[in-house]
XYZ file of N, CA and C in Angstrom:
501
model
N 151.361 109.508 32.938
C 150.473 109.494 31.811
C 149.114 108.967 32.277
N 148.090 109.725 32.071
C 146.744 109.290 32.424
C 146.190 108.422 31.301
N 145.744 107.246 31.665
C 145.150 106.323 30.707
C 143.687 106.146 31.071
N 142.820 106.011 30.088
C 141.413 105.770 30.408
C 141.251 104.389 31.029
N 140.250 104.210 31.873
C 140.041 102.885 32.479
C 139.640 101.863 31.409
N 139.880 100.620 31.711
C 139.504 99.535 30.806
C 137.988 99.395 30.823
N 137.376 99.389 29.654
C 135.928 99.208 29.563
C 135.610 97.738 29.775
N 134.719 97.468 30.713
C 134.336 96.090 30.980
C 133.288 95.590 29.984
N 132.575 96.539 29.365
C 131.527 96.174 28.415
C 131.698 97.005 27.150
N 131.238 96.441 26.023
C 131.308 97.167 24.761
C 130.055 98.028 24.580
N 129.930 98.661 23.430
C 128.803 99.566 23.161
C 127.460 98.853 23.224
N 127.443 97.559 22.921
C 126.192 96.779 22.962
C 125.956 96.179 24.356
N 126.724 96.627 25.349
C 126.649 96.171 26.733
C 126.914 94.657 26.838
N 127.794 94.186 25.984
C 128.278 92.812 26.037
C 129.644 92.829 26.716
N 130.037 91.736 27.379
C 131.360 91.714 28.009
C 132.469 92.026 27.008
N 133.378 92.897 27.402
C 134.524 93.252 26.572
C 135.583 92.169 26.757
N 135.646 91.252 25.831
C 136.633 90.177 25.908
C 137.827 90.421 25.001
N 137.921 91.627 24.427
C 139.066 91.936 23.575
C 140.250 92.458 24.387
N 139.990 92.929 25.603
C 141.045 93.419 26.484
C 141.380 92.318 27.488
N 142.652 92.050 27.674
C 143.065 90.934 28.524
C 142.588 91.106 29.976
N 142.628 92.316 30.516
C 142.188 92.523 31.901
C 140.683 92.328 32.030
N 139.924 92.858 31.085
C 138.475 92.689 31.110
C 138.097 91.222 30.930
N 138.780 90.549 30.022
C 138.536 89.120 29.812
C 138.777 88.352 31.109
N 139.876 88.642 31.766
C 140.227 87.985 33.024
C 139.126 88.187 34.068
N 138.586 89.396 34.142
C 137.509 89.679 35.105
C 136.239 88.898 34.775
N 135.858 88.901 33.504
C 134.615 88.229 33.111
C 134.718 86.706 33.196
N 135.859 86.162 32.815
C 136.022 84.703 32.787
C 136.562 84.150 34.104
N 137.045 85.042 34.973
C 137.605 84.647 36.270
C 138.711 83.609 36.102
N 139.589 83.852 35.126
C 140.691 82.927 34.902
C 141.972 83.687 34.601
N 143.084 83.077 34.967
C 144.397 83.651 34.715
C 144.713 83.602 33.230
N 145.321 84.681 32.732
C 145.777 84.731 31.344
C 147.281 84.980 31.387
N 148.029 84.069 30.780
C 149.486 84.155 30.750
C 149.912 84.242 29.283
N 150.469 85.376 28.899
C 150.838 85.632 27.503
C 152.348 85.824 27.425
N 152.986 85.015 26.600
C 154.447 85.070 26.472
C 154.911 86.311 25.719
N 154.197 86.672 24.637
C 154.603 87.831 23.844
C 153.366 88.525 23.287
N 153.045 89.683 23.831
C 151.851 90.426 23.418
C 151.918 90.846 21.957
N 153.112 91.052 21.429
C 153.247 91.497 20.041
C 152.958 90.370 19.048
N 153.032 89.120 19.509
C 152.713 87.978 18.653
C 151.334 87.405 18.954
N 150.637 87.972 19.912
C 149.350 87.430 20.359
C 148.212 88.095 19.587
N 147.258 87.286 19.113
C 146.168 87.829 18.300
C 144.805 87.748 18.999
N 144.708 87.083 20.131
C 143.403 86.925 20.789
C 142.920 88.189 21.492
N 143.832 89.084 21.822
C 143.467 90.295 22.555
C 143.969 91.536 21.813
N 143.309 92.648 22.083
C 143.680 93.928 21.482
C 144.764 94.582 22.344
N 145.968 94.623 21.834
C 147.077 95.254 22.540
C 147.449 96.590 21.906
N 146.512 97.246 21.220
C 146.814 98.527 20.575
C 147.155 99.591 21.623
N 146.467 99.588 22.749
C 146.788 100.543 23.819
C 148.172 100.299 24.378
N 148.548 99.045 24.511
C 149.889 98.689 24.983
C 150.943 99.153 23.994
N 150.676 98.919 22.707
C 151.638 99.356 21.680
C 151.783 100.878 21.674
N 150.676 101.587 21.863
C 150.720 103.048 21.926
C 151.554 103.496 23.128
N 151.296 102.897 24.287
C 152.067 103.223 25.494
C 153.551 102.957 25.259
N 153.860 101.789 24.690
C 155.262 101.436 24.440
C 155.934 102.449 23.528
N 155.236 102.856 22.466
C 155.800 103.824 21.519
C 156.041 105.175 22.192
N 155.136 105.586 23.062
C 155.266 106.876 23.733
C 156.371 106.875 24.792
N 156.687 105.688 25.318
C 157.615 105.603 26.450
C 158.887 104.812 26.155
N 159.138 104.534 24.868
C 160.329 103.780 24.488
C 160.465 102.503 25.326
N 159.410 101.713 25.334
C 159.340 100.503 26.141
C 158.787 99.380 25.283
N 158.962 98.151 25.722
C 158.324 97.025 25.036
C 157.683 96.122 26.082
N 156.360 96.167 26.150
C 155.594 95.297 27.041
C 155.437 93.962 26.330
N 156.162 92.964 26.784
C 156.171 91.690 26.072
C 155.332 90.640 26.779
N 155.777 90.186 27.924
C 155.045 89.122 28.614
C 154.061 89.718 29.616
N 152.904 89.091 29.679
C 151.828 89.539 30.569
C 151.320 88.353 31.371
N 150.991 88.595 32.622
C 150.201 87.638 33.391
C 149.116 88.454 34.088
N 147.882 88.058 33.882
C 146.737 88.770 34.442
C 145.931 87.768 35.254
N 145.754 88.078 36.536
C 145.139 87.146 37.479
C 143.925 87.809 38.123
N 142.787 87.096 38.179
C 141.611 87.683 38.828
C 141.805 87.791 40.347
N 141.287 88.870 40.913
C 141.280 89.034 42.366
C 139.927 88.537 42.860
N 139.952 87.377 43.487
C 138.715 86.784 43.969
C 138.923 86.316 45.405
N 138.230 86.975 46.352
C 138.339 86.502 47.727
C 137.714 85.112 47.852
N 138.114 84.368 48.850
C 137.626 83.002 49.031
C 136.107 82.952 48.989
N 135.602 82.196 48.019
C 134.167 81.999 47.905
C 133.398 83.196 47.372
N 134.107 84.221 46.909
C 133.416 85.432 46.465
C 133.530 85.651 44.970
N 132.966 86.761 44.542
C 133.029 87.158 43.142
C 134.345 87.880 42.860
N 134.712 87.955 41.602
C 135.922 88.667 41.191
C 135.726 90.158 41.458
N 136.709 90.774 42.139
C 136.601 92.195 42.497
C 137.646 93.050 41.782
N 138.479 92.429 40.961
C 139.505 93.177 40.250
C 140.466 92.215 39.577
N 141.569 92.758 39.103
C 142.590 91.936 38.461
C 143.966 92.487 38.807
N 144.914 91.594 38.908
C 146.316 91.941 39.105
C 147.043 91.598 37.813
N 147.740 92.581 37.258
C 148.450 92.344 35.998
C 149.915 92.712 36.173
N 150.772 91.764 35.829
C 152.209 92.004 35.843
C 152.709 91.948 34.406
N 153.687 92.783 34.110
C 154.222 92.884 32.754
C 155.730 92.651 32.794
N 156.202 91.838 31.880
C 157.616 91.578 31.632
C 158.344 90.885 32.776
N 158.199 89.574 32.791
C 159.097 88.771 33.622
C 160.487 88.930 33.013
N 161.516 88.953 33.835
C 162.872 89.179 33.327
C 163.773 87.996 33.664
N 164.690 87.688 32.735
C 165.682 86.660 33.021
C 166.824 87.284 33.824
N 167.864 86.486 34.088
C 168.983 86.974 34.905
C 169.762 88.099 34.236
N 169.564 88.285 32.937
C 170.231 89.372 32.214
C 169.331 90.590 32.022
N 168.132 90.554 32.591
C 167.214 91.675 32.468
C 166.427 91.692 31.168
N 166.418 90.583 30.439
C 165.663 90.479 29.185
C 164.268 89.926 29.474
N 163.227 90.483 28.822
C 161.866 89.982 29.045
C 161.719 88.530 28.593
N 161.073 87.728 29.441
C 160.766 86.332 29.142
C 159.320 86.057 29.559
N 158.814 84.898 29.187
C 157.460 84.505 29.593
C 157.425 84.226 31.100
N 156.263 84.424 31.698
C 156.069 84.061 33.098
C 155.968 82.543 33.191
N 156.789 81.934 34.020
C 156.802 80.475 34.150
C 155.585 79.985 34.921
N 155.342 78.682 34.853
C 154.239 78.071 35.590
C 154.450 78.256 37.097
N 155.692 78.157 37.536
C 155.989 78.336 38.958
C 155.660 79.763 39.410
N 156.070 80.735 38.603
C 155.778 82.134 38.923
C 154.272 82.373 38.865
N 153.594 81.756 37.905
C 152.140 81.920 37.806
C 151.468 81.478 39.101
N 151.877 80.344 39.653
C 151.310 79.878 40.919
C 151.550 80.869 42.048
N 152.750 81.445 42.074
C 153.081 82.445 43.096
C 152.212 83.692 42.937
N 152.050 84.164 41.685
C 151.244 85.365 41.427
C 149.778 85.106 41.776
N 149.291 83.910 41.481
C 147.903 83.570 41.833
C 147.716 83.563 43.348
N 148.692 83.073 44.091
C 148.621 83.095 45.551
C 148.664 84.534 46.066
N 149.520 85.354 45.470
C 149.599 86.767 45.839
C 148.266 87.469 45.567
N 147.666 87.164 44.408
C 146.376 87.771 44.050
C 145.286 87.351 45.035
N 145.316 86.110 45.493
C 144.325 85.645 46.468
C 144.472 86.417 47.783
N 145.704 86.654 48.207
C 145.944 87.435 49.429
C 145.482 88.874 49.254
N 145.780 89.455 48.096
C 145.360 90.837 47.826
C 143.840 90.935 47.800
N 143.182 89.961 47.190
C 141.718 89.964 47.120
C 141.115 89.868 48.516
N 141.691 89.034 49.352
C 141.197 88.900 50.731
C 141.383 90.203 51.494
N 142.533 90.841 51.321
C 142.782 92.119 51.997
C 141.795 93.190 51.534
N 141.562 93.275 50.223
C 140.601 94.249 49.695
C 139.188 93.955 50.179
N 138.817 92.683 50.202
C 137.485 92.300 50.665
C 137.321 92.651 52.143
N 138.336 92.388 52.947
C 138.279 92.732 54.370
C 138.129 94.243 54.568
N 138.874 95.013 53.781
C 138.752 96.473 53.871
C 137.337 96.923 53.518
N 136.772 96.340 52.469
C 135.398 96.681 52.083
C 134.402 96.317 53.177
N 134.614 95.179 53.826
C 133.717 94.770 54.917
C 133.818 95.720 56.108
N 135.034 96.145 56.438
C 135.214 97.084 57.547
C 134.544 98.419 57.227
N 134.702 98.906 55.994
C 134.048 100.160 55.601
C 132.531 100.038 55.679
N 132.001 98.909 55.240
C 130.551 98.698 55.306
C 130.082 98.653 56.749
N 130.869 98.046 57.614
C 130.515 97.980 59.039
C 130.537 99.385 59.655
N 131.525 100.193 59.293
C 131.590 101.566 59.803
C 130.387 102.377 59.334
N 130.006 102.215 58.072
C 128.832 102.923 57.553
C 127.564 102.485 58.277
N 127.456 101.205 58.564
C 126.298 100.692 59.298
C 126.241 101.296 60.698
N 127.384 101.331 61.375
C 127.420 101.914 62.725
C 127.075 103.398 62.692
N 127.627 104.135 61.734
C 127.302 105.562 61.609
C 125.813 105.754 61.372
N 125.250 104.931 60.513
C 123.817 105.028 60.233
C 122.968 104.743 61.462
N 123.389 103.750 62.246
C 122.632 103.418 63.467
C 122.714 104.556 64.481
N 123.901 105.140 64.642
C 124.063 106.250 65.587
C 123.198 107.428 65.158
N 123.211 107.751 63.861
C 122.397 108.869 63.367
C 120.909 108.584 63.545
N 120.502 107.354 63.316
C 119.103 106.979 63.500
C 118.687 107.129 64.961
N 119.515 106.633 65.875
C 119.206 106.741 67.304
C 119.215 108.196 67.757
N 120.184 108.969 67.280
C 120.247 110.382 67.656
C 119.013 111.116 67.155
N 118.584 110.828 65.939
C 117.377 111.453 65.403
C 116.151 111.086 66.206
N 116.071 109.830 66.640
C 114.926 109.388 67.442
C 114.921 110.080 68.800
N 116.090 110.214 69.405
C 116.179 110.882 70.715
C 115.804 112.351 70.577
N 116.341 113.005 69.549
C 116.035 114.427 69.347
C 114.551 114.642 69.046
N 113.930 113.733 68.338
C 112.518 113.883 67.974
C 111.594 113.604 69.149
N 112.090 112.915 70.170
C 111.258 112.506 71.301
C 110.816 113.689 72.159
N 111.666 114.677 72.308
C 111.342 115.768 73.223
C 111.661 117.124 72.604
N 110.732 118.079 72.708
C 111.023 119.419 72.196
C 112.105 120.132 73.012
N 112.322 119.684 74.267
C 113.328 120.319 75.114
C 114.742 119.912 74.748
N 114.875 118.694 74.237
C 116.217 118.216 73.887
C 116.406 118.156 72.378
N 115.502 118.695 71.612
C 115.582 118.647 70.156
C 116.898 119.191 69.643
N 117.505 118.511 68.722
C 118.773 118.864 68.081
C 119.976 118.767 69.024
N 119.775 118.246 70.238
C 120.877 118.096 71.191
C 121.973 117.203 70.585
N 121.565 116.088 70.000
C 122.537 115.130 69.459
C 123.273 115.702 68.248
N 122.709 116.700 67.606
C 123.424 117.345 66.502
C 124.408 118.386 67.027
N 124.009 119.069 68.109
C 124.848 120.149 68.635
C 126.058 119.629 69.405
N 125.926 118.523 70.128
C 127.027 118.032 70.961
C 128.272 117.718 70.124
N 128.193 116.974 69.020
C 129.418 116.736 68.243
C 130.028 118.022 67.684
N 129.185 118.970 67.274
C 129.709 120.240 66.760
C 130.458 120.992 67.856
N 129.885 121.009 69.064
C 130.568 121.661 70.184
C 131.864 120.934 70.538
N 131.864 119.619 70.474
C 133.080 118.857 70.772
C 134.179 119.195 69.768
N 133.827 119.338 68.505
C 134.812 119.700 67.480
C 135.334 121.110 67.727
N 134.443 122.017 68.097
C 134.866 123.387 68.392
C 135.825 123.413 69.578
N 135.539 122.627 70.629
C 136.427 122.558 71.789
C 137.786 121.965 71.409
N 137.784 120.904 70.594
C 139.039 120.284 70.171
C 139.873 121.253 69.333
N 139.221 122.016 68.463
C 139.938 123.016 67.661
C 140.548 124.085 68.550
N 139.774 124.556 69.518
C 140.293 125.582 70.430
C 141.459 125.034 71.238
N 141.368 123.793 71.685
C 142.459 123.199 72.472
C 143.714 123.043 71.621
N 143.568 122.699 70.369
C 144.755 122.515 69.522
C 145.411 123.838 69.179
N 144.649 124.938 69.210
C 145.213 126.258 68.935
C 145.851 126.896 70.169
N 145.557 126.361 71.338
C 146.081 126.926 72.584
C 147.607 126.835 72.598
N 148.256 127.925 73.011
C 149.716 127.950 73.046
C 150.270 127.821 74.464
N 149.410 127.847 75.458
C 149.865 127.650 76.837
C 148.716 127.059 77.657
N 149.053 126.574 78.827
C 148.042 125.949 79.682
C 148.003 124.438 79.489
N 147.201 123.782 80.310
C 147.160 122.314 80.212
C 146.525 121.842 78.913
């Protein structure tokens, strides 16, 4: 089932604090709700609609901000329905909340590291393209050489992968 993303802001471009995930992102704090059907601080109409469509009952919620060490909140981790030993939904305990917060911190660090690596790769690509452009612009005899070499390398690799015999 495709669900629309959670709006972080309302029509007046004010923080959307009616949705538990959006509230968690804006306030950068964990929200632990024992029973969404008895809770009045947040709008759970989307949850109720989902439950009705899927013969489910989303009862307990824990929503934790994803914040890398010393950084801004980059997302939220939300778990639904802690279960007792009989498989019945119960509230998330304080002990479990601490565990989920630690898990969220690890996830935030992993996501932040991935973003940093991607940014570093983009920086390196940009530097290579800048240097290649400068080299190509320097001489009319070697113009576009740096553009043609990677294309030729790809063509050679494609031909080699299609080869059915030979080294």
